[in-house]
GROMACS .gro file of C-alpha atoms in nm:
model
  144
    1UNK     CA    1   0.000   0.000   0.000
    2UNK     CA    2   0.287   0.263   0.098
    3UNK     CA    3   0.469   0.142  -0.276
    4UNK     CA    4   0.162   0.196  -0.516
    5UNK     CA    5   0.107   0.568  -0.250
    6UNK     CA    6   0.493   0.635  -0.364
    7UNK     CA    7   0.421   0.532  -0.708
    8UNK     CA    8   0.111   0.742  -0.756
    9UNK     CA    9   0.295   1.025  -0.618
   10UNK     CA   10   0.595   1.028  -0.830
   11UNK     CA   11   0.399   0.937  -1.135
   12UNK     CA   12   0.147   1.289  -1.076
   13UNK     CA   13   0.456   1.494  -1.067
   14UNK     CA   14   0.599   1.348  -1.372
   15UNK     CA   15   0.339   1.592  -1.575
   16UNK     CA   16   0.393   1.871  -1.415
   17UNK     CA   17   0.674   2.118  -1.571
   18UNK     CA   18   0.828   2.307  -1.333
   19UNK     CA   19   0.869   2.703  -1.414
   20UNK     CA   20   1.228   2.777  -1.540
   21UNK     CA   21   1.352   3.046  -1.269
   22UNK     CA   22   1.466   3.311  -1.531
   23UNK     CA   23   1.700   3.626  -1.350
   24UNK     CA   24   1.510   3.920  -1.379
   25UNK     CA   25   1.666   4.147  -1.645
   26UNK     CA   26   1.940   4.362  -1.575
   27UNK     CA   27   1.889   4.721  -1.697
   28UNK     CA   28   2.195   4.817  -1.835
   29UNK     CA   29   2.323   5.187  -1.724
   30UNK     CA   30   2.664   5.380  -1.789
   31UNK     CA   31   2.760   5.337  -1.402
   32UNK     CA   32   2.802   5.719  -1.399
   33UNK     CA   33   2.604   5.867  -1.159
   34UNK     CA   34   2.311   6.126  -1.210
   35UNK     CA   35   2.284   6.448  -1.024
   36UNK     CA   36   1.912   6.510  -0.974
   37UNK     CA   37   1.967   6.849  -0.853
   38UNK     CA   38   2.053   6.920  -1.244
   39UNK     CA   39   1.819   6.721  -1.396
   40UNK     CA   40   1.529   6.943  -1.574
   41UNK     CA   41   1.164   6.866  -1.748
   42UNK     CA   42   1.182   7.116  -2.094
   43UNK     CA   43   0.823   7.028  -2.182
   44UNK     CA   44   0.820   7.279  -2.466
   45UNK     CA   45   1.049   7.641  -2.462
   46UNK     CA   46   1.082   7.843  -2.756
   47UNK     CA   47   1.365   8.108  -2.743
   48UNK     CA   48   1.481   8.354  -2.984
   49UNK     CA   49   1.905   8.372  -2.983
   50UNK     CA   50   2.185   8.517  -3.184
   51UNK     CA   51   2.470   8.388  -3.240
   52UNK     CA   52   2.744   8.541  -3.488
   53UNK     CA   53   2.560   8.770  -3.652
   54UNK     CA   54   2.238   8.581  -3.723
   55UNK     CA   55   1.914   8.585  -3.536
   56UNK     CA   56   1.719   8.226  -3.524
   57UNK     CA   57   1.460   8.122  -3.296
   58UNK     CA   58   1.467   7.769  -3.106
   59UNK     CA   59   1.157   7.515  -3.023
   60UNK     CA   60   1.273   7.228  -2.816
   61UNK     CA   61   1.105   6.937  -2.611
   62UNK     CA   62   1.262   6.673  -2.389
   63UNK     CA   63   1.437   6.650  -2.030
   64UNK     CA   64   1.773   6.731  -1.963
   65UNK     CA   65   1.841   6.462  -1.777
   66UNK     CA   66   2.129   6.177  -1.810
   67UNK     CA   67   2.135   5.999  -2.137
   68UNK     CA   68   1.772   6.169  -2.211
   69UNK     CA   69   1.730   6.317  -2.596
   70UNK     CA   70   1.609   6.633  -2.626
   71UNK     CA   71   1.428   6.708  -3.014
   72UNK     CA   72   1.486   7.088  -3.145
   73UNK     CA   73   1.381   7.268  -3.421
   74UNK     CA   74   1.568   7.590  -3.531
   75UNK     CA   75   1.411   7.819  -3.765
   76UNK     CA   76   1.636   8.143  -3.933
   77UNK     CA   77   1.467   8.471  -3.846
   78UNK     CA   78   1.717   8.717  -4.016
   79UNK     CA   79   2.084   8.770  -4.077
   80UNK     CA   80   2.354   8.540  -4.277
   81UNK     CA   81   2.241   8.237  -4.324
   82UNK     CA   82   2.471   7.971  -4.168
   83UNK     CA   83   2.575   7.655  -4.365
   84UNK     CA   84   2.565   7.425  -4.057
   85UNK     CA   85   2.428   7.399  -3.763
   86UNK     CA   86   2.605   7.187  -3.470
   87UNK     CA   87   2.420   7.112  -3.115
   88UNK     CA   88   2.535   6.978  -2.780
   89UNK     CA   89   2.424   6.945  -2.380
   90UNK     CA   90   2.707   6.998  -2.161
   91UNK     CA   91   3.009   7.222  -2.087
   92UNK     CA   92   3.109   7.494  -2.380
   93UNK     CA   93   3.408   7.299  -2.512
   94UNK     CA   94   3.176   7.004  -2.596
   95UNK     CA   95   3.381   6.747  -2.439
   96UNK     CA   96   3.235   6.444  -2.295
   97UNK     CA   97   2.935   6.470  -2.486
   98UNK     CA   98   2.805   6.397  -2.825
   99UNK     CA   99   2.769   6.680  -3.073
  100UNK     CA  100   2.516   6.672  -3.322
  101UNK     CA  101   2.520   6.850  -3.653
  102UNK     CA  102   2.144   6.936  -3.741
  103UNK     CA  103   1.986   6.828  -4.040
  104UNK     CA  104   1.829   7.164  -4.298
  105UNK     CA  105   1.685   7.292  -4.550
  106UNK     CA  106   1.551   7.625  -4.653
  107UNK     CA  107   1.529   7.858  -4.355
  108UNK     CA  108   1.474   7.545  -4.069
  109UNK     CA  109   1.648   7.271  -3.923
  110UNK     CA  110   1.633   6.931  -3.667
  111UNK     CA  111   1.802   6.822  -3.452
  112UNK     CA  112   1.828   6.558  -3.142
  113UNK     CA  113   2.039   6.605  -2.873
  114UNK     CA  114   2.196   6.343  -2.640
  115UNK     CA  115   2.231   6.453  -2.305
  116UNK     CA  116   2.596   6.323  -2.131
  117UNK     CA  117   2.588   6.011  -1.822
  118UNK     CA  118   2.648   6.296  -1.541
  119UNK     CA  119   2.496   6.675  -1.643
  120UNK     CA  120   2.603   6.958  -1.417
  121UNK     CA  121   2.499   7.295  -1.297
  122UNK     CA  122   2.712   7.428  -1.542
  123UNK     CA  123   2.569   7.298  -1.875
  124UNK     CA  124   2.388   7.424  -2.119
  125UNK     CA  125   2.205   7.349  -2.409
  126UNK     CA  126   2.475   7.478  -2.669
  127UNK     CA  127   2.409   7.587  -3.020
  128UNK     CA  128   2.688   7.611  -3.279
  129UNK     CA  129   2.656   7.806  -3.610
  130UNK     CA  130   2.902   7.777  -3.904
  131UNK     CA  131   2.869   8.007  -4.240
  132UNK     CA  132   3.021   7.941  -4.574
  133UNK     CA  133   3.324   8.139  -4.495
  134UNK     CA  134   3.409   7.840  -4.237
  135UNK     CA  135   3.324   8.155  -3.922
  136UNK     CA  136   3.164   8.000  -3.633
  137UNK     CA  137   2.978   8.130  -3.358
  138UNK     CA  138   2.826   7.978  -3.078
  139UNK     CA  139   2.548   8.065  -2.800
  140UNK     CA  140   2.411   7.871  -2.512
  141UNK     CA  141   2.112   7.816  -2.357
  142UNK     CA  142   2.020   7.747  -1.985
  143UNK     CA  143   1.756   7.471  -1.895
  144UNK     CA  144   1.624   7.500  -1.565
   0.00000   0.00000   0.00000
């Protein structure tokens, strides 16, 4: 009587499957640390800048936050026309972060900006103009 108890036990589990324990995933980060203090919501700002001699006028949407994008759109408003247009988030000399060179035609241009692993209180959106003459000029703006 215990044997055929043992044998209808081990025969009921043999149709059960037991559930693979996956790990849960890992999300993958650039181990650089965020400083929340600097981190900032741009829902929507639109701000008229010059830079070199040329007046444009900037829309842009995102958060300024690390490794966030933010999406711009520049439109000329008057003065030379530059050839390219170059955007960045971070310090003035660009380093550590990844500059973008907006895409154009006729009077507007896109861009999306990648915001650098650690952001600071000292960065700024940064926008780079560059006429046919090779001139550049550049202006920043602050994203609180």
């Amino acid at each position: 009587m215990i044997a055929a108890s043992i044998l209808a036990v081990t025969l009921s589990a043999c149709g059960k499957k037991e559930e693979a324990n996956s790990p849960e995933p890992v999300p993958e980060t650039t181990g650089i640390a965020a400083d929340p203090a600097h981190e900032a919501q741009v829902d929507m700002i639109t701000h008229d800048f010059t830079a070199g001699q040329t007046k444009l006028s900037l829309s842009a949407s995102g958060t300024a936050e690390p490794n966030a994008e933010i999406h711009m759109t520049i439109n000329h408003i008057s003065g030379p026309r530059p050839d390219v247009i170059r955007t960045w988030f971070g310090p003035r000399s660009g380093e550590g972060t990844m500059k973008t060179k907006a895409g154009g035609h006729d009077d507007h241009w896109h861009a999306h900006v990648v915001c650098p692993g650690t952001i600071t209180s000292q960065d700024s959106l940064w926008v780079e103009i560059q006429y046919a003459n090779g001139d550049k000029a550049a202006t920043s703006i602050r994203i609180k």
